[in-house]
Amino acid sequence: MYVHSFAGGWLSHPLWRSQLLISSDEELVLIRSRNSEIVIDTAKGRDIATIRPIRAPVSPDSMRASGRFGRADQARAAELAQRSKTIVDAMFADCRLGKGVSTADILAIVDDIANSLNNMAAFISVTRLKAKDDQTYTHSVAVCALMISLARVLGYPTAAVRNLGMAGLLHDIGKSTISPDILLKTGPLNEAETIEMRRHPAQGHDILSATPGVPTVALDVCLHHHERLDGLGYPFGLKAEAISPATRIASICDVYDAMTSIRPYTTSKSPLEAVTEMESADGQFDRALLFRFMGSIGVYPAGKLVRIKGDRLAITLPHNHNCMGPVFRTFYSTVDTRFIRHQDVILVEGLADGTTVIAEDPGRWFSEPWATMAARIMAGKPK
């Protein structure tokens, strides 16, 4: 492969130059050792043919669910992502010309994303790399997929999942009215540009209101997806209960994709970095929905107290790149109300063994400060 750039500043580069054709095992080992995101140039080197998960050794006390995506899923996801992006691109172009939105085309794409993929993770993975000239369209497709995935985890009925997917695909349609000079600007927006950019929710709502067949939830999400629970969002500064569950879902998926998108001209965050930062953003997101979102993408910050398998309290361990999913260390029985021998559990893709993960409040169970207790458990020390 030809490496176009590494995530982060030049000090984070594992090699002396940031652009190169990988031509030796030594270079490959150095690049992989950094666990750094890279952008590849497929015009100068090979594309990704498949994703081959690395299996980590699992102790006899560990449990592993099954879930992975291979060459067929990846190729299918890439084809669907490209087709979806092309249709959204055309939709934005039509809106610029005043032609409105073709709901039939949008519904077809939503149904394809919802029904045609065996593994949603494969689709979401291929939407992370965004070129400058199509980032808005690819972002809309990614948010659609993330909202569908989360809606499924939440147990929404099929019709509601479909409507939420449509809301995700249409949430940024108002950007069709914004100047490309502002949309494609790589640096910070000035005050006038910010004011102009913040017009897009209302502009999008106007476009969708004039379009027959658009579900109410899509209108809601389009107008309010930049609102925050603490009232610091826009365009209305809505607070708490004034913000619908659909909009809360959309804001989580919107911000997550924006933070994790890989672009040649800016540094992206890893999924773990993104959810950790989002969890620490007090007052911005619905915390219960954010936790369920973490489950939908299989990424949890380290140190969270959770309940798994119904009667075990566990702590999320730091991410291990060799594992196929999040790792939890069980340490307490809620039935016997006592500490138990530590057991590490690796759960992957959809928790295929039926295990559910529920957020727990440490103060409900323990008097010891959770930070102290969590550090001890993660270090493998007994009570």
Tab-separated table of C-alpha atoms in Angstrom:
chain	number	residue	atom	x	y	z
A	1	MET	CA	0.000	0.000	0.000
A	2	TYR	CA	0.988	3.638	-0.459
A	3	VAL	CA	0.696	5.612	2.783
A	4	HIS	CA	-0.603	9.136	2.126
A	5	SER	CA	-0.559	10.362	5.735
A	6	PHE	CA	-0.513	9.339	9.392
A	7	ALA	CA	-2.997	10.557	11.998
A	8	GLY	CA	-1.514	13.123	14.398
A	9	GLY	CA	1.497	15.422	14.108
A	10	TRP	CA	4.862	14.490	12.661
A	11	LEU	CA	6.122	13.301	16.046
A	12	SER	CA	3.538	10.509	15.933
A	13	HIS	CA	4.919	9.122	12.665
A	14	PRO	CA	6.647	5.782	13.208
A	15	LEU	CA	8.911	6.428	10.197
A	16	TRP	CA	11.072	9.364	9.139
A	17	ARG	CA	8.695	10.363	6.352
A	18	SER	CA	4.887	10.567	6.265
A	19	GLN	CA	4.339	9.386	2.677
A	20	LEU	CA	5.771	6.136	1.357
A	21	LEU	CA	5.125	2.899	-0.442
A	22	ILE	CA	5.353	0.118	2.149
A	23	SER	CA	8.071	-2.113	0.745
A	24	SER	CA	9.548	-4.065	3.657
A	25	ASP	CA	8.457	-6.123	6.650
A	26	GLU	CA	10.369	-3.718	8.916
A	27	GLU	CA	8.268	-0.757	7.770
A	28	LEU	CA	5.105	-2.789	8.186
A	29	VAL	CA	6.021	-3.799	11.750
A	30	LEU	CA	6.831	-0.188	12.686
A	31	ILE	CA	3.533	1.104	11.304
A	32	ARG	CA	1.467	-1.573	13.000
A	33	SER	CA	3.279	-1.122	16.318
A	34	ARG	CA	1.927	2.429	16.662
A	35	ASN	CA	-1.759	1.436	16.290
A	36	SER	CA	-2.052	4.701	14.352
A	37	GLU	CA	-4.681	5.451	11.753
A	38	ILE	CA	-3.316	5.991	8.251
A	39	VAL	CA	-4.751	7.263	4.992
A	40	ILE	CA	-3.790	5.228	1.930
A	41	ASP	CA	-3.680	6.397	-1.690
A	42	THR	CA	-5.188	3.617	-3.808
A	43	ALA	CA	-4.057	5.340	-7.012
A	44	LYS	CA	-0.430	4.740	-6.009
A	45	GLY	CA	-0.752	1.416	-4.202
A	46	ARG	CA	-3.085	-1.419	-3.274
A	47	ASP	CA	-6.551	-0.982	-1.794
A	48	ILE	CA	-7.838	-2.948	1.196
A	49	ALA	CA	-8.782	-6.355	-0.152
A	50	THR	CA	-10.272	-7.676	3.068
A	51	ILE	CA	-10.247	-7.211	6.805
A	52	ARG	CA	-8.722	-10.122	8.664
A	53	PRO	CA	-9.384	-9.985	12.408
A	54	ILE	CA	-6.499	-11.003	14.670
A	55	ARG	CA	-7.528	-13.542	17.263
A	56	ALA	CA	-6.174	-13.021	20.741
A	57	PRO	CA	-5.452	-15.920	23.104
A	58	VAL	CA	-8.378	-16.497	25.451
A	59	SER	CA	-7.968	-18.023	28.892
A	60	PRO	CA	-10.068	-21.049	29.893
A	61	ASP	CA	-12.102	-18.740	32.130
A	62	SER	CA	-12.953	-16.398	29.269
A	63	MET	CA	-16.030	-16.479	27.051
A	64	ARG	CA	-16.171	-15.292	23.453
A	65	ALA	CA	-19.148	-14.604	21.265
A	66	SER	CA	-18.710	-14.910	17.524
A	67	GLY	CA	-18.902	-12.076	15.016
A	68	ARG	CA	-16.690	-10.835	12.203
A	69	PHE	CA	-16.859	-9.571	8.660
A	70	GLY	CA	-14.763	-10.798	5.804
A	71	ARG	CA	-14.156	-10.221	2.125
A	72	ALA	CA	-17.746	-10.692	0.933
A	73	ASP	CA	-19.215	-8.374	3.569
A	74	GLN	CA	-16.509	-5.777	2.978
A	75	ALA	CA	-16.932	-5.757	-0.805
A	76	ARG	CA	-20.694	-5.600	-0.491
A	77	ALA	CA	-20.450	-2.766	2.034
A	78	ALA	CA	-18.078	-0.770	-0.165
A	79	GLU	CA	-20.376	-1.110	-3.172
A	80	LEU	CA	-23.443	-0.061	-1.190
A	81	ALA	CA	-21.610	2.851	0.427
A	82	GLN	CA	-20.539	4.172	-2.969
A	83	ARG	CA	-24.016	3.740	-4.440
A	84	SER	CA	-25.589	5.449	-1.420
A	85	LYS	CA	-23.133	8.336	-1.568
A	86	THR	CA	-23.863	8.841	-5.272
A	87	ILE	CA	-27.616	9.065	-4.669
A	88	VAL	CA	-27.202	11.487	-1.754
A	89	ASP	CA	-24.817	13.566	-3.876
A	90	ALA	CA	-27.478	13.769	-6.604
A	91	MET	CA	-30.125	14.640	-4.024
A	92	PHE	CA	-28.071	17.586	-2.761
A	93	ALA	CA	-27.493	18.740	-6.346
A	94	ASP	CA	-31.236	18.613	-7.068
A	95	CYS	CA	-31.975	20.629	-3.927
A	96	ARG	CA	-29.507	23.305	-5.019
A	97	LEU	CA	-31.516	23.587	-8.229
A	98	GLY	CA	-34.796	23.754	-6.327
A	99	LYS	CA	-35.986	20.307	-7.419
A	100	GLY	CA	-36.602	18.929	-3.934
A	101	VAL	CA	-36.003	15.430	-2.554
A	102	SER	CA	-36.873	12.110	-4.190
A	103	THR	CA	-38.251	10.125	-1.260
A	104	ALA	CA	-38.387	6.962	-3.385
A	105	ASP	CA	-34.611	7.049	-3.937
A	106	ILE	CA	-33.985	7.777	-0.252
A	107	LEU	CA	-36.233	4.959	0.927
A	108	ALA	CA	-34.508	2.543	-1.439
A	109	ILE	CA	-31.113	3.374	0.054
A	110	VAL	CA	-32.405	3.171	3.634
A	111	ASP	CA	-33.922	-0.231	2.933
A	112	ASP	CA	-30.688	-1.439	1.330
A	113	ILE	CA	-28.649	-0.347	4.343
A	114	ALA	CA	-31.145	-1.791	6.807
A	115	ASN	CA	-31.799	-5.107	5.076
A	116	SER	CA	-28.965	-6.008	2.735
A	117	LEU	CA	-26.002	-6.244	5.091
A	118	ASN	CA	-25.184	-9.230	7.261
A	119	ASN	CA	-22.890	-7.099	9.367
A	120	MET	CA	-23.596	-3.399	9.934
A	121	ALA	CA	-20.056	-2.920	11.268
A	122	ALA	CA	-18.675	-3.678	7.806
A	123	PHE	CA	-20.750	-0.893	6.291
A	124	ILE	CA	-19.918	1.662	8.978
A	125	SER	CA	-16.206	0.873	8.644
A	126	VAL	CA	-16.110	1.780	4.943
A	127	THR	CA	-17.820	5.135	5.530
A	128	ARG	CA	-15.075	6.440	7.833
A	129	LEU	CA	-12.732	7.569	5.030
A	130	LYS	CA	-14.129	10.772	3.549
A	131	ALA	CA	-12.735	12.779	0.659
A	132	LYS	CA	-12.981	16.566	0.834
A	133	ASP	CA	-15.473	16.869	-2.004
A	134	ASP	CA	-17.929	14.232	-0.768
A	135	GLN	CA	-17.639	14.393	3.024
A	136	THR	CA	-21.181	15.772	3.516
A	137	TYR	CA	-22.744	13.005	1.435
A	138	THR	CA	-20.714	10.183	2.977
A	139	HIS	CA	-21.409	11.609	6.441
A	140	SER	CA	-25.153	11.495	5.759
A	141	VAL	CA	-24.871	7.839	4.718
A	142	ALA	CA	-22.798	6.998	7.816
A	143	VAL	CA	-25.248	8.705	10.193
A	144	CYS	CA	-28.090	6.792	8.543
A	145	ALA	CA	-26.296	3.486	9.201
A	146	LEU	CA	-25.399	4.398	12.783
A	147	MET	CA	-28.987	5.408	13.547
A	148	ILE	CA	-30.324	2.181	12.070
A	149	SER	CA	-27.824	0.194	14.124
A	150	LEU	CA	-28.706	1.979	17.375
A	151	ALA	CA	-32.452	1.754	16.711
A	152	ARG	CA	-32.100	-2.003	16.338
A	153	VAL	CA	-30.223	-2.252	19.639
A	154	LEU	CA	-33.004	-0.243	21.285
A	155	GLY	CA	-35.565	-2.717	19.960
A	156	TYR	CA	-37.470	-0.296	17.740
A	157	PRO	CA	-40.024	-1.827	15.338
A	158	THR	CA	-39.118	-2.102	11.671
A	159	ALA	CA	-41.115	0.956	10.575
A	160	ALA	CA	-39.481	3.136	13.241
A	161	VAL	CA	-36.009	1.886	12.281
A	162	ARG	CA	-36.740	2.780	8.673
A	163	ASN	CA	-37.927	6.277	9.588
A	164	LEU	CA	-34.868	6.899	11.750
A	165	GLY	CA	-32.623	5.754	8.914
A	166	MET	CA	-34.367	8.179	6.589
A	167	ALA	CA	-33.926	10.941	9.195
A	168	GLY	CA	-30.199	10.197	9.326
A	169	LEU	CA	-29.844	10.313	5.557
A	170	LEU	CA	-31.696	13.648	5.357
A	171	HIS	CA	-30.485	15.393	8.517
A	172	ASP	CA	-27.945	17.620	6.723
A	173	ILE	CA	-29.965	18.371	3.583
A	174	GLY	CA	-29.959	22.055	4.541
A	175	LYS	CA	-26.252	22.146	3.751
A	176	SER	CA	-27.268	22.106	0.092
A	177	THR	CA	-28.032	25.815	0.568
A	178	ILE	CA	-24.633	26.641	2.094
A	179	SER	CA	-21.751	27.931	-0.027
A	180	PRO	CA	-19.151	25.251	-0.883
A	181	ASP	CA	-16.463	27.707	0.258
A	182	ILE	CA	-17.857	27.375	3.774
A	183	LEU	CA	-18.732	23.669	3.612
A	184	LEU	CA	-15.302	22.644	2.344
A	185	LYS	CA	-13.232	25.057	4.433
A	186	THR	CA	-10.568	23.084	6.290
A	187	GLY	CA	-9.840	25.678	8.981
A	188	PRO	CA	-12.089	27.212	11.659
A	189	LEU	CA	-15.078	29.229	10.460
A	190	ASN	CA	-15.157	32.947	11.244
A	191	GLU	CA	-18.190	34.527	12.925
A	192	ALA	CA	-20.034	35.328	9.696
A	193	GLU	CA	-19.374	31.838	8.314
A	194	THR	CA	-20.550	30.252	11.557
A	195	ILE	CA	-23.816	32.198	11.406
A	196	GLU	CA	-24.291	31.082	7.808
A	197	MET	CA	-23.511	27.438	8.633
A	198	ARG	CA	-25.993	27.460	11.511
A	199	ARG	CA	-28.767	28.220	9.028
A	200	HIS	CA	-28.678	24.689	7.659
A	201	PRO	CA	-31.100	23.009	10.127
A	202	ALA	CA	-33.880	25.527	9.426
A	203	GLN	CA	-33.124	25.537	5.690
A	204	GLY	CA	-33.246	21.759	5.629
A	205	HIS	CA	-36.524	21.740	7.532
A	206	ASP	CA	-38.017	24.074	4.937
A	207	ILE	CA	-36.901	21.777	2.120
A	208	LEU	CA	-38.303	18.646	3.771
A	209	SER	CA	-41.556	20.372	4.791
A	210	ALA	CA	-42.230	20.970	1.097
A	211	THR	CA	-41.501	17.328	0.223
A	212	PRO	CA	-44.405	14.829	0.287
A	213	GLY	CA	-43.820	11.562	2.110
A	214	VAL	CA	-41.123	12.704	4.532
A	215	PRO	CA	-41.826	11.226	8.002
A	216	THR	CA	-42.341	13.600	10.916
A	217	VAL	CA	-39.303	12.187	12.691
A	218	ALA	CA	-37.070	13.265	9.768
A	219	LEU	CA	-38.380	16.834	10.031
A	220	ASP	CA	-37.720	16.807	13.778
A	221	VAL	CA	-34.181	15.456	13.430
A	222	CYS	CA	-33.296	17.816	10.582
A	223	LEU	CA	-34.346	20.905	12.559
A	224	HIS	CA	-33.016	19.904	15.988
A	225	HIS	CA	-29.961	17.634	15.565
A	226	HIS	CA	-27.618	20.366	16.842
A	227	GLU	CA	-29.590	20.954	20.047
A	228	ARG	CA	-28.011	19.884	23.362
A	229	LEU	CA	-29.616	18.689	26.587
A	230	ASP	CA	-27.921	21.521	28.501
A	231	GLY	CA	-29.496	24.156	26.259
A	232	LEU	CA	-26.233	25.218	24.598
A	233	GLY	CA	-27.154	23.928	21.149
A	234	TYR	CA	-28.821	25.629	18.208
A	235	PRO	CA	-30.987	26.895	16.540
A	236	PHE	CA	-33.387	27.214	19.518
A	237	GLY	CA	-31.336	26.330	22.594
A	238	LEU	CA	-33.811	23.612	23.599
A	239	LYS	CA	-33.258	21.803	26.887
A	240	ALA	CA	-33.795	18.302	28.242
A	241	GLU	CA	-37.334	17.001	27.682
A	242	ALA	CA	-37.938	19.475	24.859
A	243	ILE	CA	-35.546	17.366	22.777
A	244	SER	CA	-37.095	14.189	21.365
A	245	PRO	CA	-35.542	10.695	21.668
A	246	ALA	CA	-35.045	10.624	17.876
A	247	THR	CA	-33.056	13.855	17.965
A	248	ARG	CA	-31.005	12.585	20.913
A	249	ILE	CA	-30.139	9.496	18.877
A	250	ALA	CA	-29.251	11.597	15.843
A	251	SER	CA	-27.008	13.993	17.761
A	252	ILE	CA	-24.969	11.083	19.161
A	253	CYS	CA	-24.550	9.446	15.735
A	254	ASP	CA	-23.826	12.791	14.050
A	255	VAL	CA	-21.071	13.813	16.472
A	256	TYR	CA	-19.527	10.336	16.616
A	257	ASP	CA	-19.159	10.089	12.843
A	258	ALA	CA	-17.757	13.622	12.623
A	259	MET	CA	-15.156	12.828	15.294
A	260	THR	CA	-14.061	9.487	13.820
A	261	SER	CA	-14.068	10.397	10.127
A	262	ILE	CA	-10.686	9.920	8.479
A	263	ARG	CA	-9.771	12.824	6.195
A	264	PRO	CA	-6.424	13.587	4.562
A	265	TYR	CA	-6.361	17.158	5.909
A	266	THR	CA	-7.322	16.687	9.564
A	267	THR	CA	-6.721	14.381	12.506
A	268	SER	CA	-9.495	11.960	13.381
A	269	LYS	CA	-10.173	10.253	16.690
A	270	SER	CA	-10.361	6.517	17.186
A	271	PRO	CA	-13.783	5.104	18.127
A	272	LEU	CA	-12.543	4.649	21.710
A	273	GLU	CA	-11.245	8.225	21.914
A	274	ALA	CA	-14.521	9.518	20.502
A	275	VAL	CA	-16.858	7.722	22.919
A	276	THR	CA	-14.595	8.582	25.861
A	277	GLU	CA	-14.684	12.268	24.950
A	278	MET	CA	-18.430	12.160	24.308
A	279	GLU	CA	-19.048	10.578	27.696
A	280	SER	CA	-17.064	13.333	29.395
A	281	ALA	CA	-19.052	16.058	27.583
A	282	ASP	CA	-21.355	16.762	30.513
A	283	GLY	CA	-24.825	17.848	29.518
A	284	GLN	CA	-24.460	17.383	25.772
A	285	PHE	CA	-25.799	13.875	25.234
A	286	ASP	CA	-28.423	11.574	26.715
A	287	ARG	CA	-26.173	9.346	28.840
A	288	ALA	CA	-28.446	6.306	28.737
A	289	LEU	CA	-28.671	6.455	24.948
A	290	LEU	CA	-24.933	7.091	24.676
A	291	PHE	CA	-24.269	3.898	26.632
A	292	ARG	CA	-26.583	1.948	24.333
A	293	PHE	CA	-24.777	3.514	21.368
A	294	MET	CA	-21.478	2.214	22.755
A	295	GLY	CA	-23.028	-1.230	22.763
A	296	SER	CA	-24.204	-0.834	19.168
A	297	ILE	CA	-20.641	-0.146	17.977
A	298	GLY	CA	-18.957	-2.442	20.530
A	299	VAL	CA	-16.722	0.226	22.101
A	300	TYR	CA	-16.715	1.225	25.790
A	301	PRO	CA	-14.360	3.537	27.719
A	302	ALA	CA	-12.176	1.785	30.284
A	303	GLY	CA	-13.252	1.842	33.928
A	304	LYS	CA	-17.045	1.749	33.524
A	305	LEU	CA	-19.089	-0.377	35.915
A	306	VAL	CA	-21.560	-2.596	34.081
A	307	ARG	CA	-23.756	-5.612	34.720
A	308	ILE	CA	-23.379	-8.542	32.329
A	309	LYS	CA	-24.992	-11.973	32.078
A	310	GLY	CA	-27.719	-10.752	34.424
A	311	ASP	CA	-26.003	-11.288	37.759
A	312	ARG	CA	-22.368	-10.212	37.382
A	313	LEU	CA	-20.885	-6.779	37.911
A	314	ALA	CA	-17.910	-6.109	35.669
A	315	ILE	CA	-15.533	-3.334	34.711
A	316	THR	CA	-14.593	-2.411	31.158
A	317	LEU	CA	-10.896	-2.975	30.539
A	318	PRO	CA	-8.607	-0.818	28.373
A	319	HIS	CA	-9.015	-1.588	24.680
A	320	ASN	CA	-6.842	-4.423	23.402
A	321	HIS	CA	-6.203	-4.127	19.660
A	322	ASN	CA	-5.752	-7.894	19.432
A	323	CYS	CA	-9.289	-8.553	20.665
A	324	MET	CA	-12.323	-8.632	18.411
A	325	GLY	CA	-14.529	-6.814	20.886
A	326	PRO	CA	-14.720	-5.038	24.255
A	327	VAL	CA	-13.333	-6.866	27.274
A	328	PHE	CA	-15.095	-6.895	30.646
A	329	ARG	CA	-13.663	-8.191	33.932
A	330	THR	CA	-16.359	-9.696	36.164
A	331	PHE	CA	-15.657	-9.395	39.890
A	332	TYR	CA	-18.922	-9.326	41.861
A	333	SER	CA	-22.077	-11.449	42.117
A	334	THR	CA	-25.276	-9.434	42.497
A	335	VAL	CA	-27.146	-12.563	43.646
A	336	ASP	CA	-24.709	-13.537	46.416
A	337	THR	CA	-23.687	-9.883	47.013
A	338	ARG	CA	-20.043	-10.844	47.274
A	339	PHE	CA	-16.777	-10.456	45.368
A	340	ILE	CA	-15.893	-13.357	43.096
A	341	ARG	CA	-12.832	-14.574	41.262
A	342	HIS	CA	-11.996	-12.271	38.349
A	343	GLN	CA	-13.094	-13.535	34.956
A	344	ASP	CA	-12.427	-11.724	31.662
A	345	VAL	CA	-15.234	-11.800	29.104
A	346	ILE	CA	-14.786	-10.799	25.462
A	347	LEU	CA	-18.002	-9.846	23.731
A	348	VAL	CA	-18.257	-9.104	20.040
A	349	GLU	CA	-20.649	-8.073	17.254
A	350	GLY	CA	-24.159	-7.927	18.555
A	351	LEU	CA	-23.453	-9.933	21.720
A	352	ALA	CA	-24.302	-13.090	19.837
A	353	ASP	CA	-24.541	-15.279	22.949
A	354	GLY	CA	-27.524	-13.291	24.249
A	355	THR	CA	-25.505	-11.408	26.840
A	356	THR	CA	-26.676	-7.906	27.609
A	357	VAL	CA	-24.582	-5.094	29.049
A	358	ILE	CA	-26.262	-2.669	31.451
A	359	ALA	CA	-24.706	0.467	32.932
A	360	GLU	CA	-24.541	0.467	36.736
A	361	ASP	CA	-24.014	3.169	39.364
A	362	PRO	CA	-21.007	2.291	41.588
A	363	GLY	CA	-22.565	4.196	44.502
A	364	ARG	CA	-25.479	1.772	44.512
A	365	TRP	CA	-23.211	-1.167	45.264
A	366	PHE	CA	-20.030	0.035	46.953
A	367	SER	CA	-19.010	2.572	49.596
A	368	GLU	CA	-15.367	2.641	48.475
A	369	PRO	CA	-14.513	5.414	45.964
A	370	TRP	CA	-15.018	3.903	42.517
A	371	ALA	CA	-11.807	5.343	41.036
A	372	THR	CA	-9.724	3.544	43.685
A	373	MET	CA	-11.674	0.344	43.362
A	374	ALA	CA	-11.626	0.384	39.573
A	375	ALA	CA	-7.828	0.837	39.476
A	376	ARG	CA	-7.374	-2.151	41.778
A	377	ILE	CA	-9.656	-4.414	39.764
A	378	MET	CA	-8.091	-3.421	36.431
A	379	ALA	CA	-4.671	-4.194	37.966
A	380	GLY	CA	-5.951	-7.697	38.774
A	381	LYS	CA	-5.672	-7.310	42.534
A	382	PRO	CA	-8.195	-9.161	44.722
A	383	LYS	CA	-10.463	-7.399	47.221
